JSON list of C-alpha atoms in Angstrom, two decimals:
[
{"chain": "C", "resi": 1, "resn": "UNK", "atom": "CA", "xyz": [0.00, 0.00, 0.00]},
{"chain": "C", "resi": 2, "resn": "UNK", "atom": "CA", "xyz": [2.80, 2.55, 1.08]},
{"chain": "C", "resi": 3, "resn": "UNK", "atom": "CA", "xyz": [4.53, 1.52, -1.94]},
{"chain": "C", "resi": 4, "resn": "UNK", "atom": "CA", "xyz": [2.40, 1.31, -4.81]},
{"chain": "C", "resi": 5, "resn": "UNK", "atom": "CA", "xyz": [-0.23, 4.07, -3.45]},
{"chain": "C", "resi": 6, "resn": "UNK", "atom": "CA", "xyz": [1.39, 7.31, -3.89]},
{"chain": "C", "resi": 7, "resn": "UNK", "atom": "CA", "xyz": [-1.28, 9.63, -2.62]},
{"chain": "C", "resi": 8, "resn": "UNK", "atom": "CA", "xyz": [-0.60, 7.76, 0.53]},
{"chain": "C", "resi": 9, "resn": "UNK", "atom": "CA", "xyz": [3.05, 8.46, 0.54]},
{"chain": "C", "resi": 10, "resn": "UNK", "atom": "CA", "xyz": [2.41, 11.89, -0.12]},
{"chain": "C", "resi": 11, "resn": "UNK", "atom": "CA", "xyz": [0.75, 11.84, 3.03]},
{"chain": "C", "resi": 12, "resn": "UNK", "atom": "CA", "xyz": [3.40, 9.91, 4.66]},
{"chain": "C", "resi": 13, "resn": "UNK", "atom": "CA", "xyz": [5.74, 12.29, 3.41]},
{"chain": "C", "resi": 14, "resn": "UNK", "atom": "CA", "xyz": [4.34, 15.46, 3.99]},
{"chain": "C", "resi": 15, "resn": "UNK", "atom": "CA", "xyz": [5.92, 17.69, 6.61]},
{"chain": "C", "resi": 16, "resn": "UNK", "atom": "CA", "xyz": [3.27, 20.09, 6.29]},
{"chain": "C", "resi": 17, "resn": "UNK", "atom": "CA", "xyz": [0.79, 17.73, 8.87]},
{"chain": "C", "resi": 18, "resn": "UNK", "atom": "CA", "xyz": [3.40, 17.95, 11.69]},
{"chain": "C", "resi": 19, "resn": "UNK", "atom": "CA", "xyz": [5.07, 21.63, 10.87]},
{"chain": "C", "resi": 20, "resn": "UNK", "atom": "CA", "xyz": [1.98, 23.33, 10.53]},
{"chain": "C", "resi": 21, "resn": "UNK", "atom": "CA", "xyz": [1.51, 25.91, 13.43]},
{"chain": "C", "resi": 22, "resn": "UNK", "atom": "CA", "xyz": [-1.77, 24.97, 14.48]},
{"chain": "C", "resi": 23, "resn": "UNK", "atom": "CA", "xyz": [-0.74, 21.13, 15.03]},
{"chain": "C", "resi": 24, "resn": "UNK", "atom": "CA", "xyz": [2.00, 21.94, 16.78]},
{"chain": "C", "resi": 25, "resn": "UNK", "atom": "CA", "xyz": [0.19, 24.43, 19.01]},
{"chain": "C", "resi": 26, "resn": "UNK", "atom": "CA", "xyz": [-1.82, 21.68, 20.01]},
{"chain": "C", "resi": 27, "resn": "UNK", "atom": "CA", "xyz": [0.78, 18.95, 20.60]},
{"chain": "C", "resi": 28, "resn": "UNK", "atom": "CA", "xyz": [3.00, 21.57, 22.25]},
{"chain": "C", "resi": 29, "resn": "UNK", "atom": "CA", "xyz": [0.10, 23.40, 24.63]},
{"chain": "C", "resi": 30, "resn": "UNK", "atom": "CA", "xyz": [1.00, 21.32, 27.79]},
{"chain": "C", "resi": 31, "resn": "UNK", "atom": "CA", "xyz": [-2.23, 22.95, 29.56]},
{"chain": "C", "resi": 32, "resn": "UNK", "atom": "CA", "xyz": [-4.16, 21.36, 27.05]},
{"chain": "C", "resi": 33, "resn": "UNK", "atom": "CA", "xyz": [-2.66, 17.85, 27.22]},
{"chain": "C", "resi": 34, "resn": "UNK", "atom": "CA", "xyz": [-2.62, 18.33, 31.54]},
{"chain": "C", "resi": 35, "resn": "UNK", "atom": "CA", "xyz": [-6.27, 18.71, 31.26]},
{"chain": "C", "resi": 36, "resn": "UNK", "atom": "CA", "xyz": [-6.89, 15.85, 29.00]},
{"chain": "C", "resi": 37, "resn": "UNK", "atom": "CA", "xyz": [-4.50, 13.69, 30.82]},
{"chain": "C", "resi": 38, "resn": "UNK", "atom": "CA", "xyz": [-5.85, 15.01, 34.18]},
{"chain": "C", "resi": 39, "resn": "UNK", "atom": "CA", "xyz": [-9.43, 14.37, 33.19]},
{"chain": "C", "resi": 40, "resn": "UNK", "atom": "CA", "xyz": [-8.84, 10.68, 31.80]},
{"chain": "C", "resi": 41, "resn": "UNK", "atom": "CA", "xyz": [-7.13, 9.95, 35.10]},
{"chain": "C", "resi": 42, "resn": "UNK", "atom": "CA", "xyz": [-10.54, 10.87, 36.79]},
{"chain": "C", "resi": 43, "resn": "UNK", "atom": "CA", "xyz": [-12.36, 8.82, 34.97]},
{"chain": "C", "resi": 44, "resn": "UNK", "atom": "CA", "xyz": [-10.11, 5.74, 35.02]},
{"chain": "C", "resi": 45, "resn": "UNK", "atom": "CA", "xyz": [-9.32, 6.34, 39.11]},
{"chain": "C", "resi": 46, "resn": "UNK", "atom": "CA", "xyz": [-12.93, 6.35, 39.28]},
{"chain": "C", "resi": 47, "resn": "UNK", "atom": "CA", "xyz": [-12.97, 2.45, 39.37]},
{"chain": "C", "resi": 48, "resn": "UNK", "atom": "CA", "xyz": [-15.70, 0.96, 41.54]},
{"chain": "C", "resi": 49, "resn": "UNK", "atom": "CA", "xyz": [-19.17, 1.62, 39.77]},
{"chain": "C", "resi": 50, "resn": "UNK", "atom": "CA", "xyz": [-22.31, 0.61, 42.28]},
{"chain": "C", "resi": 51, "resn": "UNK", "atom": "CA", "xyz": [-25.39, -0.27, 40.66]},
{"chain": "C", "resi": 52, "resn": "UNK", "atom": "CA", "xyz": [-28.52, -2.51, 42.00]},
{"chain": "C", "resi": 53, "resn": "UNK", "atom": "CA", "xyz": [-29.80, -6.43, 41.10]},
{"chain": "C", "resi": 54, "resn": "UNK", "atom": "CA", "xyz": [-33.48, -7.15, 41.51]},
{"chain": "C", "resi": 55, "resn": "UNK", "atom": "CA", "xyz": [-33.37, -7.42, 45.01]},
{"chain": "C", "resi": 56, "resn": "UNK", "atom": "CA", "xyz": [-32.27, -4.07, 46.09]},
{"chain": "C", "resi": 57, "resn": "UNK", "atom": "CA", "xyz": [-28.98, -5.39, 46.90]},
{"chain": "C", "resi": 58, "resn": "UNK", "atom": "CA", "xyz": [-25.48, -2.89, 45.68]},
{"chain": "C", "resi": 59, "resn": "UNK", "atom": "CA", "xyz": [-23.42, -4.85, 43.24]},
{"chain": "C", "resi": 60, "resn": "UNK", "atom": "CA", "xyz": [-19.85, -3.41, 42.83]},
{"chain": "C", "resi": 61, "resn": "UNK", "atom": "CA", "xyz": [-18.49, -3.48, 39.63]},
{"chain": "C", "resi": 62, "resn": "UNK", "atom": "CA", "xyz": [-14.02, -2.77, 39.28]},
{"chain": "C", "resi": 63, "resn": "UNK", "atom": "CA", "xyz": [-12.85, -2.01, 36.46]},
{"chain": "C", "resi": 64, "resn": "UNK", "atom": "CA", "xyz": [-10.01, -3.70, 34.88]},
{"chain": "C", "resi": 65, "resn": "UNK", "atom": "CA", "xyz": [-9.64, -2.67, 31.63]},
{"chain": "C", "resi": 66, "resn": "UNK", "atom": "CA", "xyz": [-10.44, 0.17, 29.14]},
{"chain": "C", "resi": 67, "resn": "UNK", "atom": "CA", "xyz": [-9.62, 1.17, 25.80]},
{"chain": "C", "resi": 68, "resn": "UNK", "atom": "CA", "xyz": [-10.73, 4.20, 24.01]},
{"chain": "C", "resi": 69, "resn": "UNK", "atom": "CA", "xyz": [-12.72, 4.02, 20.78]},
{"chain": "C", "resi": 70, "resn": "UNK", "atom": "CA", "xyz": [-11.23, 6.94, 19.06]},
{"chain": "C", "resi": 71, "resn": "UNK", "atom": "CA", "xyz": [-7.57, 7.88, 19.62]},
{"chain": "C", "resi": 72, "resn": "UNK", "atom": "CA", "xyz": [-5.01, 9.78, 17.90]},
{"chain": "C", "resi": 73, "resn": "UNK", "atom": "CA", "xyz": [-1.43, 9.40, 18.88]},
{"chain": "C", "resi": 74, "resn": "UNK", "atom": "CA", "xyz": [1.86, 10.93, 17.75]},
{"chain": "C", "resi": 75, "resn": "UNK", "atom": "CA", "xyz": [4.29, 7.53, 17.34]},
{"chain": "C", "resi": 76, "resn": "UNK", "atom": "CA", "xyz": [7.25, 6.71, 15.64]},
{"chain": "C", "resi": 77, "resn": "UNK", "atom": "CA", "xyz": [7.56, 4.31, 12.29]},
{"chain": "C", "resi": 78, "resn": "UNK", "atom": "CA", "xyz": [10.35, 3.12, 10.16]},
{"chain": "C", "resi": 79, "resn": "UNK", "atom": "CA", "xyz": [8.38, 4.14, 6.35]},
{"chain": "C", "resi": 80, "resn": "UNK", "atom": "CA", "xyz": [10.26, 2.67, 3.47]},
{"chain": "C", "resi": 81, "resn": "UNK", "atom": "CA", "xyz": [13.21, 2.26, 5.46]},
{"chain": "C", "resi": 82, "resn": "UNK", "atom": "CA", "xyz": [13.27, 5.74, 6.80]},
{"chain": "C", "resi": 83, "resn": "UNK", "atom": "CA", "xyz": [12.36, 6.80, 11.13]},
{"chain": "C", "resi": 84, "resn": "UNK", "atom": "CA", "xyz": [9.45, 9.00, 10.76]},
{"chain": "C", "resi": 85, "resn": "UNK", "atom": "CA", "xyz": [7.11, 10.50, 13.30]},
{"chain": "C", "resi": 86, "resn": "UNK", "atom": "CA", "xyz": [3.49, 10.44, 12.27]},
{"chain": "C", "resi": 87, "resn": "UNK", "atom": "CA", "xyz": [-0.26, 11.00, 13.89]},
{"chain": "C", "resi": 88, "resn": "UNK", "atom": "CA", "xyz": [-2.05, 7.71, 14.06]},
{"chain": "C", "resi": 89, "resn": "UNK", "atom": "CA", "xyz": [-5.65, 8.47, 13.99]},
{"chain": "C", "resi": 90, "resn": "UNK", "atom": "CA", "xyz": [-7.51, 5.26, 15.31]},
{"chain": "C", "resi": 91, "resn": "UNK", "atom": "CA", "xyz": [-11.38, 5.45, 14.77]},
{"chain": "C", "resi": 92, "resn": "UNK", "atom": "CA", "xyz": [-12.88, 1.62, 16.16]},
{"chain": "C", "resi": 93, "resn": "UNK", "atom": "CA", "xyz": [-9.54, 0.41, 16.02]},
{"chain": "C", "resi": 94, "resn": "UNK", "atom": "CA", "xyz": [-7.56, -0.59, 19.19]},
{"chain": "C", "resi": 95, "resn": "UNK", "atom": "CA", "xyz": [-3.85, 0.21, 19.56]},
{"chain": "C", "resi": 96, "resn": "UNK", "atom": "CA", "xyz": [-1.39, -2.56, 21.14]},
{"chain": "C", "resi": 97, "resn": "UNK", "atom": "CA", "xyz": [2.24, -3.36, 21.26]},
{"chain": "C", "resi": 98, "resn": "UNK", "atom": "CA", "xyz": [3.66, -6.05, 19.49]},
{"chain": "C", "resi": 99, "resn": "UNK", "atom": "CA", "xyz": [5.67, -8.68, 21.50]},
{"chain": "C", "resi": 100, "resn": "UNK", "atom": "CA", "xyz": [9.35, -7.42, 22.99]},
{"chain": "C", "resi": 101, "resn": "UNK", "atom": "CA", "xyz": [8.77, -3.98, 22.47]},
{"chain": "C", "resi": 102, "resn": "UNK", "atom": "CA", "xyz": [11.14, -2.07, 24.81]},
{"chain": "C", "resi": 103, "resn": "UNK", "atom": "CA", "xyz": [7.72, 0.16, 26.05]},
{"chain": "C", "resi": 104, "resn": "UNK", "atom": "CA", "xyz": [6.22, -3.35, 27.66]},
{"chain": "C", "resi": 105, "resn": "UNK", "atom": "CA", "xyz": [5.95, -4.42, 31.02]},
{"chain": "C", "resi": 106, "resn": "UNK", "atom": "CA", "xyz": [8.29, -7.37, 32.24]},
{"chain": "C", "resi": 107, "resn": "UNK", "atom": "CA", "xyz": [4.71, -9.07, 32.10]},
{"chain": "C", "resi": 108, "resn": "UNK", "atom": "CA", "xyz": [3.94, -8.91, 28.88]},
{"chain": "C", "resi": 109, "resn": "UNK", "atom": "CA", "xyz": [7.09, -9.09, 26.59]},
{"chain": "C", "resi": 110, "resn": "UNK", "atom": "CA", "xyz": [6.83, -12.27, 26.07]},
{"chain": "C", "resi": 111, "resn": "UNK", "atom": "CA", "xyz": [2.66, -12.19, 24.92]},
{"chain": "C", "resi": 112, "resn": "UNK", "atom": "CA", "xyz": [2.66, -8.87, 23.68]},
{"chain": "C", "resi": 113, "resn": "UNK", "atom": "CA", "xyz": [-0.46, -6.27, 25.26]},
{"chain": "C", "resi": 114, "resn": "UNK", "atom": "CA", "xyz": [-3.31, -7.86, 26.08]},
{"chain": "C", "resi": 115, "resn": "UNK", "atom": "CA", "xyz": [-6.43, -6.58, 23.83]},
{"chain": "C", "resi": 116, "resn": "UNK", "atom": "CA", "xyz": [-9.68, -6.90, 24.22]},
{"chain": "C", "resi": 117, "resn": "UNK", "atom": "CA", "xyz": [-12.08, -7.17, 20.67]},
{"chain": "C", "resi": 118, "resn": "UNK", "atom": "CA", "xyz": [-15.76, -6.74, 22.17]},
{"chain": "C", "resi": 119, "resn": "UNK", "atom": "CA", "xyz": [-18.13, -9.32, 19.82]},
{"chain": "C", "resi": 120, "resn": "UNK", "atom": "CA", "xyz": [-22.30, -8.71, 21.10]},
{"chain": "C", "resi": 121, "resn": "UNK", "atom": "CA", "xyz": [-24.03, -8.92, 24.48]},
{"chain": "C", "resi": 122, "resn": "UNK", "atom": "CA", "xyz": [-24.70, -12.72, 24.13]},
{"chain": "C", "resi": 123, "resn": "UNK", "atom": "CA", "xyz": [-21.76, -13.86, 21.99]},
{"chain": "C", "resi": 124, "resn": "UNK", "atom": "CA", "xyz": [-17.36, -14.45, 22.86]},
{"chain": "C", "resi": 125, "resn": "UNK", "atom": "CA", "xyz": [-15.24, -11.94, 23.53]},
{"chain": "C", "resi": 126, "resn": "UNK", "atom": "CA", "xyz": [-11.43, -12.25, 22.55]},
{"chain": "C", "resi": 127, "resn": "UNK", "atom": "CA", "xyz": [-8.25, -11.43, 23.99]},
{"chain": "C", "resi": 128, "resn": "UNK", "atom": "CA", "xyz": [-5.69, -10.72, 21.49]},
{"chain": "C", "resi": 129, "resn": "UNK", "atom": "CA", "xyz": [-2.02, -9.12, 21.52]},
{"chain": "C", "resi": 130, "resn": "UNK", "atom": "CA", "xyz": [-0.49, -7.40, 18.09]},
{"chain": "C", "resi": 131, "resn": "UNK", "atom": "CA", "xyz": [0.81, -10.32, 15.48]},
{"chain": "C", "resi": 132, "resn": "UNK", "atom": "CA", "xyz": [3.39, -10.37, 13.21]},
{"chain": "C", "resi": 133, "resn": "UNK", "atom": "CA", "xyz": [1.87, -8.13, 10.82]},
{"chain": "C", "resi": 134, "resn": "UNK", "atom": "CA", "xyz": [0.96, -5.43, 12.83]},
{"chain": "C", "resi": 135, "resn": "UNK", "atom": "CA", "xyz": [-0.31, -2.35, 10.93]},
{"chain": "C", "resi": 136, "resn": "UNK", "atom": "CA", "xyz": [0.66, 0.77, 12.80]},
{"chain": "C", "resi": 137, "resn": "UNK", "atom": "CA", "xyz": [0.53, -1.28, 16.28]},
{"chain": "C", "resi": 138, "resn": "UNK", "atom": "CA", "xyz": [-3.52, -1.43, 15.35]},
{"chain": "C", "resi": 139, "resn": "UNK", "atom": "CA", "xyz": [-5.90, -4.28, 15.33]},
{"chain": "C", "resi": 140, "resn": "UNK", "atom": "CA", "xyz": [-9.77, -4.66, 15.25]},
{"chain": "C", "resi": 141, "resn": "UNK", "atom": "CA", "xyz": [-11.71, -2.81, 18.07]},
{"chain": "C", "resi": 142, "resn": "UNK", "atom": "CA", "xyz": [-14.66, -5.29, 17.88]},
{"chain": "C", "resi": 143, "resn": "UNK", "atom": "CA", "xyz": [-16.77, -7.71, 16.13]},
{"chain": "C", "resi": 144, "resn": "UNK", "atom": "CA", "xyz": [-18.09, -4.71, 14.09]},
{"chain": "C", "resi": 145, "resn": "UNK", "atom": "CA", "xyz": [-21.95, -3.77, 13.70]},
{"chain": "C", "resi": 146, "resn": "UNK", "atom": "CA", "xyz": [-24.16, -5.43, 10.53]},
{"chain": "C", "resi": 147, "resn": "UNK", "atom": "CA", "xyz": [-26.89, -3.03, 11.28]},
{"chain": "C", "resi": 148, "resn": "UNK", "atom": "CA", "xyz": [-27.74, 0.60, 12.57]},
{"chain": "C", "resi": 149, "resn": "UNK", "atom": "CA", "xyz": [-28.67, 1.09, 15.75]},
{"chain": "C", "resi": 150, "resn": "UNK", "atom": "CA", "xyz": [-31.65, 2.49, 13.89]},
{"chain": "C", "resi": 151, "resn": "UNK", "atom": "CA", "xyz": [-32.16, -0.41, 11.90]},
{"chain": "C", "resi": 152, "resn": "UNK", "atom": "CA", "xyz": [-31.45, -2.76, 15.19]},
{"chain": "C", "resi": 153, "resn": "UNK", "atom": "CA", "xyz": [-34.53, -1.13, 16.73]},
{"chain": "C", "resi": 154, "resn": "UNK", "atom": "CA", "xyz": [-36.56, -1.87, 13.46]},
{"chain": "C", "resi": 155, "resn": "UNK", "atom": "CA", "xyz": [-35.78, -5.66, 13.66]},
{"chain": "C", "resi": 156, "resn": "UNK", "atom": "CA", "xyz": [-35.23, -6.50, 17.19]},
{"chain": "C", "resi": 157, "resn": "UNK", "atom": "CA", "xyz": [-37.60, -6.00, 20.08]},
{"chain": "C", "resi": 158, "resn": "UNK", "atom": "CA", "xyz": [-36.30, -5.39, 23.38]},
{"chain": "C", "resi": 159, "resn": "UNK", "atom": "CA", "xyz": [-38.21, -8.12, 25.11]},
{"chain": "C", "resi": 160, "resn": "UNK", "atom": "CA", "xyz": [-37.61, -10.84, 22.89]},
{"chain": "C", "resi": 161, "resn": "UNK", "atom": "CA", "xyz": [-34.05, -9.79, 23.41]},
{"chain": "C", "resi": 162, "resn": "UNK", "atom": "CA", "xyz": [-33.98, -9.95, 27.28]},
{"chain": "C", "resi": 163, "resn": "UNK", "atom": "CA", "xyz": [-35.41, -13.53, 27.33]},
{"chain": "C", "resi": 164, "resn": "UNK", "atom": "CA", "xyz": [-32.80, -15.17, 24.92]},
{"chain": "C", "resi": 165, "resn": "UNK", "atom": "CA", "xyz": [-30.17, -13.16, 26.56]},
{"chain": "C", "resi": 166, "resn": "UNK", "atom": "CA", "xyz": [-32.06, -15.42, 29.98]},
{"chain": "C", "resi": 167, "resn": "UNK", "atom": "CA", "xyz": [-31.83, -18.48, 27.66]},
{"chain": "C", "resi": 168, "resn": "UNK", "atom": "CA", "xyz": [-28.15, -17.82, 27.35]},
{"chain": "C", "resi": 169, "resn": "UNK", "atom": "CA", "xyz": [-27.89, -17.50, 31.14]},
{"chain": "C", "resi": 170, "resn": "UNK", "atom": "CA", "xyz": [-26.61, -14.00, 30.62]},
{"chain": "C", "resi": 171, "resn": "UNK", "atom": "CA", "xyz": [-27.33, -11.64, 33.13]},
{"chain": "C", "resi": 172, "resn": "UNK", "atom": "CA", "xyz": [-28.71, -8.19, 31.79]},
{"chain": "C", "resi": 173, "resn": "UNK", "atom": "CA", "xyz": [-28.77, -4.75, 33.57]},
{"chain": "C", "resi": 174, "resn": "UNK", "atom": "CA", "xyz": [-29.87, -1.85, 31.35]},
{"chain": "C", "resi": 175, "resn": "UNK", "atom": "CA", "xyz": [-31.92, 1.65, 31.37]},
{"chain": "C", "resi": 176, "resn": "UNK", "atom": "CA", "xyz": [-34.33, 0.86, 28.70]},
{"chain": "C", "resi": 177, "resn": "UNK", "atom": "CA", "xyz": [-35.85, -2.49, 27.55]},
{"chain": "C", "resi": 178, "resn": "UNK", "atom": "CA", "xyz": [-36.64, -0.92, 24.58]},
{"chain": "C", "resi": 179, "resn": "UNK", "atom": "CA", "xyz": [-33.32, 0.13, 23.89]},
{"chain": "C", "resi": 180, "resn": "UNK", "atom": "CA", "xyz": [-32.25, -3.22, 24.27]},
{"chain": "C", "resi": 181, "resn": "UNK", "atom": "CA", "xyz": [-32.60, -4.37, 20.39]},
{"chain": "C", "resi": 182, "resn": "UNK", "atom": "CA", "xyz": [-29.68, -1.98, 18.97]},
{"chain": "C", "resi": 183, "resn": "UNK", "atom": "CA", "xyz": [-27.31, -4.20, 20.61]},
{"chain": "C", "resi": 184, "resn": "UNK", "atom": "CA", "xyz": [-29.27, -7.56, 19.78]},
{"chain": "C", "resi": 185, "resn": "UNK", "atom": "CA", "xyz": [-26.26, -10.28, 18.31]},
{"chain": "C", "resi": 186, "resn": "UNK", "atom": "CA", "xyz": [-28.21, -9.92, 14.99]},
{"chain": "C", "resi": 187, "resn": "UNK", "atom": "CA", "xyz": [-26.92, -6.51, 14.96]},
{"chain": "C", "resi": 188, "resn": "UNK", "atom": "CA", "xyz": [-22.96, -7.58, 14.55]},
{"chain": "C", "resi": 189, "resn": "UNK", "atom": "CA", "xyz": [-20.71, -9.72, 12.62]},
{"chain": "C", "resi": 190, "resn": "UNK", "atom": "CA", "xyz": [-19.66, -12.68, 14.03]},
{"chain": "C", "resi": 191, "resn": "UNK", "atom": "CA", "xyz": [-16.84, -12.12, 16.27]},
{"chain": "C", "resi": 192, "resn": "UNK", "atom": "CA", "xyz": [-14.82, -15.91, 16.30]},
{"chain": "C", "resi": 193, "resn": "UNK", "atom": "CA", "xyz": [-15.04, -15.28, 12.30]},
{"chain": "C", "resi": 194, "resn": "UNK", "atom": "CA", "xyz": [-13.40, -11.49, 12.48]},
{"chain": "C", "resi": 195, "resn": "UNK", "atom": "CA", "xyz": [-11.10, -12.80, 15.01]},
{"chain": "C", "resi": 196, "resn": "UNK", "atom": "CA", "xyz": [-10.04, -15.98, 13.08]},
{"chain": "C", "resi": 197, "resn": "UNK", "atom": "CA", "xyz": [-9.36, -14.35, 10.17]},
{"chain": "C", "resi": 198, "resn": "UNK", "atom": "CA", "xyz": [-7.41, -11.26, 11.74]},
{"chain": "C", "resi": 199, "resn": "UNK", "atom": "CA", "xyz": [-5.19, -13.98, 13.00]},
{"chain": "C", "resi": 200, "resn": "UNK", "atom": "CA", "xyz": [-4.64, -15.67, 9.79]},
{"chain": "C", "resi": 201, "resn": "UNK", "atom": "CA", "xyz": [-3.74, -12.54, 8.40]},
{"chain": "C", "resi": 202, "resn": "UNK", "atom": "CA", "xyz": [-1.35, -12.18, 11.42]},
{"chain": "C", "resi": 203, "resn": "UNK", "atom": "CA", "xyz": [-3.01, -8.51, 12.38]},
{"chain": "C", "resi": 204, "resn": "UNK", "atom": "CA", "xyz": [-3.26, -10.09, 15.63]},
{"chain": "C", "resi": 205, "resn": "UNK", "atom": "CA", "xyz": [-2.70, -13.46, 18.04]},
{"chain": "C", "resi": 206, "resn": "UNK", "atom": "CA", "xyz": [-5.60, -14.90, 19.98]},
{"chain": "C", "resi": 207, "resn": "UNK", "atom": "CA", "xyz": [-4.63, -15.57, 23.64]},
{"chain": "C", "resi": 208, "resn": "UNK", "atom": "CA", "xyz": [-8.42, -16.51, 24.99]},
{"chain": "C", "resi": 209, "resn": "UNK", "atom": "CA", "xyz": [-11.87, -16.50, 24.56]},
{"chain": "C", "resi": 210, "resn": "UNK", "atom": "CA", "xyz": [-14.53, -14.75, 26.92]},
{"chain": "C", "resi": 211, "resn": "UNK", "atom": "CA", "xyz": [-17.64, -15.98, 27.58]},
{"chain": "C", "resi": 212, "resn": "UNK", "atom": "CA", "xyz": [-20.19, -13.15, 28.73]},
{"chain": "C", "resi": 213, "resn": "UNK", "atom": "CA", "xyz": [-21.94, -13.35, 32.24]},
{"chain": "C", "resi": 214, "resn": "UNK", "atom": "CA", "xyz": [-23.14, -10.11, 33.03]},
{"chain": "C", "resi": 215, "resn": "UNK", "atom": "CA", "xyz": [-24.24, -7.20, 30.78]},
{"chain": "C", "resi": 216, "resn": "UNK", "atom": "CA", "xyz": [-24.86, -3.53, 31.85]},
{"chain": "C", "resi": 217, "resn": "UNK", "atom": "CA", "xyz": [-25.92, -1.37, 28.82]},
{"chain": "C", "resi": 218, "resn": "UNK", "atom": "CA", "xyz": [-25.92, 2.29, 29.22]},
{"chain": "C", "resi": 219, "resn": "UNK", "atom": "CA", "xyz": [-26.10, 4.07, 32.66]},
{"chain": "C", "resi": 220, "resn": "UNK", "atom": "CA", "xyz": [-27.91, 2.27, 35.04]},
{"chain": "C", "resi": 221, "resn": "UNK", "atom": "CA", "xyz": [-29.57, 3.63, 38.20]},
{"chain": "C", "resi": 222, "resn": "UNK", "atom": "CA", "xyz": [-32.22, 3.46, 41.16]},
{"chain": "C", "resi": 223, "resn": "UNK", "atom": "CA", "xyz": [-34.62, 5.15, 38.54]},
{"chain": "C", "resi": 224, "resn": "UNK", "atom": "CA", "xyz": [-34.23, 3.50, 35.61]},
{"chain": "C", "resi": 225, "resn": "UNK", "atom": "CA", "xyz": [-35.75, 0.42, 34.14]},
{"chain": "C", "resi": 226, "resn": "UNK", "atom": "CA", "xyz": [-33.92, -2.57, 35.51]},
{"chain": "C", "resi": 227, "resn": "UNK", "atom": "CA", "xyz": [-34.54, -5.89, 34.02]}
]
């Protein structure tokens, strides 16, 4: 692609994205990046959630993981044999390190960062790390939707959606039954088939497979709608 594609290389290549004022004013305005890095850390500190079951009773939730859905980074790539600092923009696409790199934990050198690719509320979820054809340090954010959220509401009712979600043994917390059919599994690809073939294209290496338990969708509280 870098190679044969050369309005790609002339994006590659042009100095213009990183020496323009008004980039670098932004990458360079450390009050700026405080208060994004500041307000982040808030959120992730912020890692005990308390919601309530059926029977009044407070369930604490930790988290353990997150991973942002849109990113843009400033990182370093060798391009046609050549160092170069670019912006990686990341939109649904999850950013990892590949294994050995010198920026991993003892941990994980030898596996590479765990990843998590999200599939539906009642399907697997995988744990991946970078593989040997990592594009950018990226790989797949999720299964991917087939349909809208628009269209999801169309085609799947929300109570036909909580009981096979109960057939599945799948626990389900949310704010609005109704809302419930934008994320039915009808709505996204199938996640072992994304995964597989990421692998086999060696975008990424599978290290396990998550069953889901529990499922909160959207912001659940004493006042909403709990099912």
């Amino acid at each position: 692609i870098l190679d044969n594609n050369q309005d790609n290389k002339d994006i590659l290549d042009n100095k213009n994205i990183l020496d323009n004022q008004d980039n670098k004013d932004i990458l360079d305005n450390k009050d700026n990046n405080k208060n994004i890095l500041d307000n982040n850390k808030d959120i992730s500190d912020n890692k005990n959630h308390t919601t309530n079951n059926n029977n009044n009773n407070n369930v604490t939730v930790s988290l353990i993981y997150d991973g942002s859905h849109n990113s843009c980074r400033v990182e370093e790539y060798i391009i046609n044999g050549i160092n170069k600092e670019v912006l990686v923009y990341r939109k649904g696409v999850s950013y990892g390190l590949e294994v050995g790199n010198k920026k991993l934990c003892e941990e994980y050198k030898n596996i590479g960062q765990p990843i998590m690719v999200g599939g539906s509320m009642g399907t697997y979820s995988y744990i991946v790390c970078i593989g040997n054809k990592g594009v950018f340090n990226s790989c797949c954010h999720g299964s991917g939707r087939l349909l809208s959220r628009k269209e999801g509401l169309k085609r799947y009712e929300g109570e036909g959606v909580v009981k096979e979600m109960e057939r599945k043994n799948i626990v389900l917390r949310c704010s609005s039954v109704k809302g419930v059919g934008e994320e039915a599994d009808g709505c996204y690809k199938d996640v072992v088939g994304v995964v597989e073939y990421s692998d086999r294209m060696g975008l990424t290496r599978r290290l396990c497979r998550l069953k889901p338990l529990i499922v909160i969708k959207g912001i659940v509280s004493n006042k909403d709608e709990l099912v």
